[in-house]
Short mmCIF file of C-alpha atoms in Angstrom, two decimals:
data_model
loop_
_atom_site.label_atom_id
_atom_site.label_comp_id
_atom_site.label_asym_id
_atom_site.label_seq_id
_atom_site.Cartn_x
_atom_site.Cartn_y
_atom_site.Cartn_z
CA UNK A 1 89.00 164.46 153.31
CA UNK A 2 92.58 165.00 151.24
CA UNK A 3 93.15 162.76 148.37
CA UNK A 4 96.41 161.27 150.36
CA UNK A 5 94.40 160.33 153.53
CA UNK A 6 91.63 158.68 150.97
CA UNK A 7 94.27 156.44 149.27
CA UNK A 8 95.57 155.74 152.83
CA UNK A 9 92.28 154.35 153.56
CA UNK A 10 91.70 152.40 150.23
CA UNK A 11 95.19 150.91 151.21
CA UNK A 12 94.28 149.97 154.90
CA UNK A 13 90.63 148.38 153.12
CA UNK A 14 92.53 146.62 150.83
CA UNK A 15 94.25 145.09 153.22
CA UNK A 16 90.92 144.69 155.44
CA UNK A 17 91.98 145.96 158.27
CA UNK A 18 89.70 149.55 158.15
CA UNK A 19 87.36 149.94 161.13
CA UNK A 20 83.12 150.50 160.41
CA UNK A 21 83.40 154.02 160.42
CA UNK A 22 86.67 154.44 158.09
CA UNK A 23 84.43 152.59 155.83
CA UNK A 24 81.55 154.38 156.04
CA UNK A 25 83.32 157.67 156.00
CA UNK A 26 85.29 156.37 152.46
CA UNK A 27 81.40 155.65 150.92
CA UNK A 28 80.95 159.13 152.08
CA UNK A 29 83.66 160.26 150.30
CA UNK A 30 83.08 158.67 147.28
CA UNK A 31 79.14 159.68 147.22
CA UNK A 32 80.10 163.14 147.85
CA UNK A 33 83.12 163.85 145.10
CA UNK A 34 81.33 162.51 142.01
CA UNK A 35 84.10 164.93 140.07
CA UNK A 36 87.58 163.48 141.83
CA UNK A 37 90.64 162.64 140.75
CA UNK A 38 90.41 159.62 137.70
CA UNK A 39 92.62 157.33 139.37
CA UNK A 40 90.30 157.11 141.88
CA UNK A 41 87.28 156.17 139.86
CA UNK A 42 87.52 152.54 139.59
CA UNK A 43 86.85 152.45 143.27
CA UNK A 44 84.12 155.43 143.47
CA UNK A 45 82.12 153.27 140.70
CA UNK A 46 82.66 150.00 143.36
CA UNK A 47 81.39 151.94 146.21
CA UNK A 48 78.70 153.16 144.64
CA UNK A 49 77.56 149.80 143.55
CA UNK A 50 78.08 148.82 147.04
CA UNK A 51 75.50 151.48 148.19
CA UNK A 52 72.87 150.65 145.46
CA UNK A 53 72.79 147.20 146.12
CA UNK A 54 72.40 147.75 149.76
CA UNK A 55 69.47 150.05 149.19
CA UNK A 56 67.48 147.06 147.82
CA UNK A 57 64.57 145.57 150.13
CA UNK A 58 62.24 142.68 149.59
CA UNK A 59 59.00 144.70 149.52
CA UNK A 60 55.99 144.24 151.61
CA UNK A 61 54.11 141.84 149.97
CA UNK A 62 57.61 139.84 150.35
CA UNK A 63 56.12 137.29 152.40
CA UNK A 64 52.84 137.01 150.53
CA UNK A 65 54.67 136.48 146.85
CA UNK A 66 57.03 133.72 148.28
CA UNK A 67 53.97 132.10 149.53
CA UNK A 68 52.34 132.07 146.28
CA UNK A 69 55.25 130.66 144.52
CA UNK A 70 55.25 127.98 147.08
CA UNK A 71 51.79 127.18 146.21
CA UNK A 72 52.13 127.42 142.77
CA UNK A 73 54.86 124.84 142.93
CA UNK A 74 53.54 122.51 145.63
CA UNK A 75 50.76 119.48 144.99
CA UNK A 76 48.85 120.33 147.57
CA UNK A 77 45.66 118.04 148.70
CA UNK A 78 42.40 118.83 146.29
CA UNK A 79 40.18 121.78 147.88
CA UNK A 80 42.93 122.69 150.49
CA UNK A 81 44.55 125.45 148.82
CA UNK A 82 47.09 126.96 151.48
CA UNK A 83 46.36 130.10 152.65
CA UNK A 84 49.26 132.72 153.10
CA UNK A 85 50.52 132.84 156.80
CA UNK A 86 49.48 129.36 156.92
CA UNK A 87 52.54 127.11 158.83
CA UNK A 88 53.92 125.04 156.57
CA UNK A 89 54.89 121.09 157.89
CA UNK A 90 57.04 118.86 156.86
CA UNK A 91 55.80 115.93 154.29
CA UNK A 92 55.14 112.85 156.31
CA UNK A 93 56.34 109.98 153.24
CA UNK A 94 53.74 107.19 155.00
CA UNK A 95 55.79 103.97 154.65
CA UNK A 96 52.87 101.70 156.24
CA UNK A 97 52.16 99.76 153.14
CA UNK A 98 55.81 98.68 153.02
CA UNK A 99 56.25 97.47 156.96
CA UNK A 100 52.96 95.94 156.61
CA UNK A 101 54.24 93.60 153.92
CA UNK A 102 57.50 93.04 155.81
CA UNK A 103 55.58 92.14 158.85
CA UNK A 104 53.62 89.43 156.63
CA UNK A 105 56.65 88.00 154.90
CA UNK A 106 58.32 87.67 159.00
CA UNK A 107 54.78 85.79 160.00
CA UNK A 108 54.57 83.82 156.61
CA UNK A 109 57.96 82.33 157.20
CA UNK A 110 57.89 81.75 161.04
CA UNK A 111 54.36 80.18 160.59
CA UNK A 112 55.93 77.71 157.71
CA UNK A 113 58.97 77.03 159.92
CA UNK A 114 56.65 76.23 162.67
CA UNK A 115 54.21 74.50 160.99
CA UNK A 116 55.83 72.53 158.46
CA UNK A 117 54.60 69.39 158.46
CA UNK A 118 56.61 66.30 160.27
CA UNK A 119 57.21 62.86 159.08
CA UNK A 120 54.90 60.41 160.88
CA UNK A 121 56.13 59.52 163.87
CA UNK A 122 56.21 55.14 164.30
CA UNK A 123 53.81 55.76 167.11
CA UNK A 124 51.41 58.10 164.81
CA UNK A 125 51.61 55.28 162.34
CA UNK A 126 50.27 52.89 164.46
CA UNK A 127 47.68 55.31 165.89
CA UNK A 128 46.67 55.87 162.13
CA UNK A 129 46.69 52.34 161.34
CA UNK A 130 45.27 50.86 164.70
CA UNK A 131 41.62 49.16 164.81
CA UNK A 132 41.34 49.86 168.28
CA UNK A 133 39.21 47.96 170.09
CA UNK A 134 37.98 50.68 172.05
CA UNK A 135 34.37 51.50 172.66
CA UNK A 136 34.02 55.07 171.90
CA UNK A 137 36.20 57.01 169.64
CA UNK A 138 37.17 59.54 172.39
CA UNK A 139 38.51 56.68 174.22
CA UNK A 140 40.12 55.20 171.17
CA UNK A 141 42.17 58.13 170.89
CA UNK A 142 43.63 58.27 174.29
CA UNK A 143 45.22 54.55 173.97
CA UNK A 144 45.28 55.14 170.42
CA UNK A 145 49.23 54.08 170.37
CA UNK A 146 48.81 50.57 171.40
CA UNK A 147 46.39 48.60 169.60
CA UNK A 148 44.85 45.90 171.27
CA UNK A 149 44.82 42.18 169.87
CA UNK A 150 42.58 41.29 171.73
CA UNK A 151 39.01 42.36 172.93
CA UNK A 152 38.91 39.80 176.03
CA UNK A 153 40.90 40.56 179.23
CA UNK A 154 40.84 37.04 179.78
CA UNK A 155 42.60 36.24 176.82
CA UNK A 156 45.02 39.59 176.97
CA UNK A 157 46.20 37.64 180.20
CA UNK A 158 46.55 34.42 178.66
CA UNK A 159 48.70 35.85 176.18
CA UNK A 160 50.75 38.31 178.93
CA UNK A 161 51.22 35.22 181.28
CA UNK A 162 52.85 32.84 178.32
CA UNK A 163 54.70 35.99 176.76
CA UNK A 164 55.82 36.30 180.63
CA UNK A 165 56.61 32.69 180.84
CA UNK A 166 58.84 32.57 178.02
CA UNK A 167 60.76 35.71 178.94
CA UNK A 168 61.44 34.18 182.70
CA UNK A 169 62.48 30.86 180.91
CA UNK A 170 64.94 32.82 178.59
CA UNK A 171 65.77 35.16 181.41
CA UNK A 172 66.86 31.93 183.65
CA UNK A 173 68.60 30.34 180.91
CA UNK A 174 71.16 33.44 180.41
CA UNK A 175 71.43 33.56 183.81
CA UNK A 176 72.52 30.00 183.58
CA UNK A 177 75.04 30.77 181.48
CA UNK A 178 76.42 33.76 183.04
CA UNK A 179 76.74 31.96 186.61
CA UNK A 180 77.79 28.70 184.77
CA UNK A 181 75.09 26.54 186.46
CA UNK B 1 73.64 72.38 194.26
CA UNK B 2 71.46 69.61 196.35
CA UNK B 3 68.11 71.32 194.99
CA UNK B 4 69.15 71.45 191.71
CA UNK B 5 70.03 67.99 191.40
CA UNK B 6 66.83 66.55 193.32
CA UNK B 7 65.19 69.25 191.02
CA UNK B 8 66.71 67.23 188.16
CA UNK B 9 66.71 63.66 189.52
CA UNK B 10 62.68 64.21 189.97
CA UNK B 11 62.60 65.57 186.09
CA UNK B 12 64.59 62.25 185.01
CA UNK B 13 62.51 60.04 186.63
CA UNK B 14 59.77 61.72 185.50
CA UNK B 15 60.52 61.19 182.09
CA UNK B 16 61.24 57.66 182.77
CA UNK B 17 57.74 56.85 184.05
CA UNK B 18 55.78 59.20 181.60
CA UNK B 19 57.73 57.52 178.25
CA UNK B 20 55.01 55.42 177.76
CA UNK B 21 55.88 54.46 173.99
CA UNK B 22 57.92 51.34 174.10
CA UNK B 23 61.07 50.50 171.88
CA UNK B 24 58.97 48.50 169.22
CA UNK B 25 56.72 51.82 168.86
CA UNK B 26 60.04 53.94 169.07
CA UNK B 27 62.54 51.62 166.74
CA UNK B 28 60.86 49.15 164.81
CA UNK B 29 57.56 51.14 164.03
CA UNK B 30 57.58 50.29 160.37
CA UNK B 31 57.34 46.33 160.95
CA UNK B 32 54.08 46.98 162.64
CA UNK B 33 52.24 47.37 159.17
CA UNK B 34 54.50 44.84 157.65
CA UNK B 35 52.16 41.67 155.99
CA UNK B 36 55.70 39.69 157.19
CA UNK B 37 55.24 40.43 160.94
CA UNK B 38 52.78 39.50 163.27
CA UNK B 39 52.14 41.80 165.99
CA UNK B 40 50.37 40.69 169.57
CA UNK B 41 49.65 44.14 171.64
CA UNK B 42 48.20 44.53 175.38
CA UNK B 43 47.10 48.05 175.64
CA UNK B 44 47.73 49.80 179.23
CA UNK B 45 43.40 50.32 178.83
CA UNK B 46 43.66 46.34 178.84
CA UNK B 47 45.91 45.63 181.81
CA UNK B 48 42.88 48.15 183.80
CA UNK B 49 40.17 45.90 182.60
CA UNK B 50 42.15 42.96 183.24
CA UNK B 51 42.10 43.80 187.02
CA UNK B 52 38.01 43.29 186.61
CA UNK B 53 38.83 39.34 185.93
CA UNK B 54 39.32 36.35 188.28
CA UNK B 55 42.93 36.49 189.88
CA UNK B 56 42.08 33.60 192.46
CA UNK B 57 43.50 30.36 190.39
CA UNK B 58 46.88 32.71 189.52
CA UNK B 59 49.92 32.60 191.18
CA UNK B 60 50.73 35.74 193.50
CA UNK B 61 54.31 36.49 191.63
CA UNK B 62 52.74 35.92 188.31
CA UNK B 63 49.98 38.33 189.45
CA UNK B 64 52.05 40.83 191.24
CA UNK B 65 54.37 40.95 188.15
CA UNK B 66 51.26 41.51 185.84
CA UNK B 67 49.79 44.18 188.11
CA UNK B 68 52.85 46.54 187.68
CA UNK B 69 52.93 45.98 183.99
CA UNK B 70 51.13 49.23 181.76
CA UNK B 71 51.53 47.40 178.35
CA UNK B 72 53.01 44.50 176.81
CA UNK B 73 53.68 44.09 172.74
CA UNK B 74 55.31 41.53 170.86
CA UNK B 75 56.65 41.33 166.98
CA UNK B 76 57.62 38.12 165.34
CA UNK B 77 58.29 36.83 161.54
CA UNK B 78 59.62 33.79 160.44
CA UNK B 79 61.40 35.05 157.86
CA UNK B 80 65.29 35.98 157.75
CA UNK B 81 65.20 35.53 161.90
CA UNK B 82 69.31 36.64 161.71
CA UNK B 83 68.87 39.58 159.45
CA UNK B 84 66.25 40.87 161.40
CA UNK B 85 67.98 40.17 164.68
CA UNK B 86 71.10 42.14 163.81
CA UNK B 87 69.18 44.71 162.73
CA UNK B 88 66.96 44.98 165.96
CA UNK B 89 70.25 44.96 167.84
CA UNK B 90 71.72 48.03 165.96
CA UNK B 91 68.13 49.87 165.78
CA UNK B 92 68.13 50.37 169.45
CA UNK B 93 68.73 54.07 171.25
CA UNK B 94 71.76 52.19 173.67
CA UNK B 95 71.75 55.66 175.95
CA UNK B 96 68.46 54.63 176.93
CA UNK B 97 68.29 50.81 176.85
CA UNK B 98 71.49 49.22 178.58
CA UNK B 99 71.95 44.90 177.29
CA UNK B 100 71.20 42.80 180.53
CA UNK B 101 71.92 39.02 179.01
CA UNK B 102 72.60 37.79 176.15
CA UNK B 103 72.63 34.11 175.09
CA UNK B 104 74.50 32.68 171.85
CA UNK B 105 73.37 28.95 170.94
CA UNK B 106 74.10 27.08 168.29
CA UNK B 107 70.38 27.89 166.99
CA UNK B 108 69.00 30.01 169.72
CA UNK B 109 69.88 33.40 170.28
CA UNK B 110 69.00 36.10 172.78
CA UNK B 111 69.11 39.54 174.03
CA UNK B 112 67.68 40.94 176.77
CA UNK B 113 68.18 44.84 177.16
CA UNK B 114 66.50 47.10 179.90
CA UNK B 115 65.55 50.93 179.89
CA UNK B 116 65.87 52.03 183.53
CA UNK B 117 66.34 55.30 186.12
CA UNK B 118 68.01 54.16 189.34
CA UNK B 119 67.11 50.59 190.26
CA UNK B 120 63.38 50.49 188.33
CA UNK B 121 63.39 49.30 185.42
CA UNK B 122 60.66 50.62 182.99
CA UNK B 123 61.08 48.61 180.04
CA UNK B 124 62.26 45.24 179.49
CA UNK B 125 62.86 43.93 176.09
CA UNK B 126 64.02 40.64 175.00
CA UNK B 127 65.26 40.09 171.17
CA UNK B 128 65.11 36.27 169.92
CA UNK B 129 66.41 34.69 166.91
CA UNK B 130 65.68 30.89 166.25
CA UNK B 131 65.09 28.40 163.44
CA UNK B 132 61.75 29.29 163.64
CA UNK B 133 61.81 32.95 163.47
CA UNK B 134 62.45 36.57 165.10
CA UNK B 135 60.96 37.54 167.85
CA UNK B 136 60.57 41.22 169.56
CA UNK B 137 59.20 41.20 172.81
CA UNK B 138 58.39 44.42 174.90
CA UNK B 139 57.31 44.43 178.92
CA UNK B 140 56.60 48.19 180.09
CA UNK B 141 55.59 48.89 183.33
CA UNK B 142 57.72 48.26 186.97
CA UNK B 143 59.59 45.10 186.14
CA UNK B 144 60.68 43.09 189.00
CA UNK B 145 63.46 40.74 187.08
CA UNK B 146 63.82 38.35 190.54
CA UNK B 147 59.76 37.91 190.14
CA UNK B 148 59.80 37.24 186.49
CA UNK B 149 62.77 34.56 186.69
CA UNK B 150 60.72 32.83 189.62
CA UNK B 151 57.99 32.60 186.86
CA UNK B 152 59.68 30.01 185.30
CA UNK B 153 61.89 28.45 188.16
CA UNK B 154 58.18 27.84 190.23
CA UNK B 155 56.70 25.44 187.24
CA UNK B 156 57.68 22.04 186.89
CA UNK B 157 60.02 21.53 184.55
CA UNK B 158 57.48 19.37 181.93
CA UNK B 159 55.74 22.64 181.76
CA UNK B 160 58.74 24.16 181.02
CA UNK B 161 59.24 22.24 178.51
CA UNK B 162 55.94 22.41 176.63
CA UNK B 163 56.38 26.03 177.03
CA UNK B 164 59.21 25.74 175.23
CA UNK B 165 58.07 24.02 171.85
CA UNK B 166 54.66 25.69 172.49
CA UNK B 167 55.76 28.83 172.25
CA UNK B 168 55.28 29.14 167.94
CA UNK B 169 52.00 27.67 166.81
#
């Protein structure tokens, strides 16, 4: 190859537009003329660095040293030492511990919210308060709201017929007034 | 449409019926532990034994009228009758109870309020102020108000009368 058609070539590679095989044929060139012309040596010593650095491989025991480095700078689980060739999985981060307490603090507050304590009802006060005259206690907690005054139906009807009485006498009296008898 | 309001006319109703605590329980709860008040109290268990008695020597509207009732409470003090009166009047839930009659006398007054679905009433309560003191008086059950106001209108009126003054030992 003449001297003119190499710097041709340089020119078209600067400008990247050189095909695979003008390429390989100018590393060619460049391998093969140690000796040529000194304005071209700039580029001969690129070339060559080109073809050196392509010439480097990983090795065989590639795959075993990168495994060793691994395990050299992984924790790894006591008495589990990873063996090369061994698949590799990802690190599970276990975050249990954390939605367990998030669940608790949910129930805590729901069960507070639900069970909060009311303010005594009038009718629980008088079921608290009330000497029922009941027989049993099973039964004095069914009627538990009204206590009785009195133990003696006999006397509970006295009392309902006069409370009765005076109601209808009131009850006629407005009604009195209203139809202006 | 016509389900869903027979659907909700049985759910009012039922509601009506099943409210068994009556407006003393419901409004005036605190007087019932109050050293001031006196408090008379029928308890529904009491109107069932009271069917176990001797009806023959009472009257068949007095008896009818008791039969429907489920309980029957009264509270009364004879102190401050007009604070306590006004105070009964404003306690009261008036979406639930509507006023039937009221009476205003130069000493006596009186306020009769119902709670009822359709034409039953479940709940009649009468309010009194006097001289003599306030007086809460609560009738639950089916309340007949033409049976109750024959009550009265059937005794003579000396009974009446006696009734009347009797009516605070």
């Amino acid at each position: 190859m003449e001297k003119a058609t190499v710097k041709a070539l340089l020119e078209k590679y600067w400008q990247a537009e050189t095909t695979v095989e003008e390429e390989r044929a100018l590393a060619a060139w460049f391998s093969d003329n140690p000796d040529a012309d000194p304005e071209l040596e700039p580029y001969r010593a690129l070339f060559a660095y080109f073809d050196e650095e392509s010439r480097i491989s990983p090795g065989e025991d590639f795959e075993v040293r990168i495994l060793q480095a691994i395990t050299a700078s992984q924790p790894l689980q006591p008495g589990e030492p990873l063996q090369p060739g061994q698949p590799l999985r990802p690190i599970r981060h276990f975050h249990g511990g954390l939605i367990a307490a998030a669940a608790s603090v949910c129930i805590l507050v729901i069960g507070l919210f639900l069970l909060r304590p009311e303010p005594p009802s009038p009718s629980a006060v008088v079921a608290k308060n009330a000497i029922v005259s009941t027989d049993t206690p099973a039964a004095a907690l069914s009627v538990a709201v009204i206590k009785d005054t009195y133990n003696d139906p006999q006397q509970a009807l006295t009392a309902i017929r006069h409370a009765l009485l005076v109601a209808s006498v009131h009850l006629n009296e407005g009604r009195k007034q209203i139809t202006g008898k | 449409m016509k389900k869903i309001a027979f659907i909700l006319f049985l759910l009012l109703t039922a509601t009506g019926v099943f409210a068994q605590d009556d407006a003393i329980g419901r409004f005036f709860g605190k007087y019932l532990d109050d050293s001031r008040f006196s408090v008379v109290s029928v308890s529904p268990r009491m109107f069932r034994l009271m069917s176990k008695i001797d009806w023959d020597t009472i009257p068949s509207d007095l008896k009818q009228t008791i039969s429907r009732l489920q309980s029957f409470r009264v509270l009364s003090t004879p102190t401050t009758p007009a604070l306590f009166y006004k105070e009964a009047l404003t306690h009261i839930d008036r979406k639930e109870y509507e006023d039937l009659i009221t009476v205003r006398n130069s000493n006596d007054n009186f306020h009769f309020m119902i709670r009822a679905t359709g034409n039953t009433i479940h709940e009649l309560l009468m309010i009194a102020a006097d001289e003599d003191g306030f007086t809460l008086m609560s009738f639950v059950g089916d309340i007949d108000l033409d049976k109750l106001s024959r009550l009265a209108t059937d005794m003579d009126i000396k009974g009446m009368e006696n009734l009347k003054n009797a009516k605070r030992k």
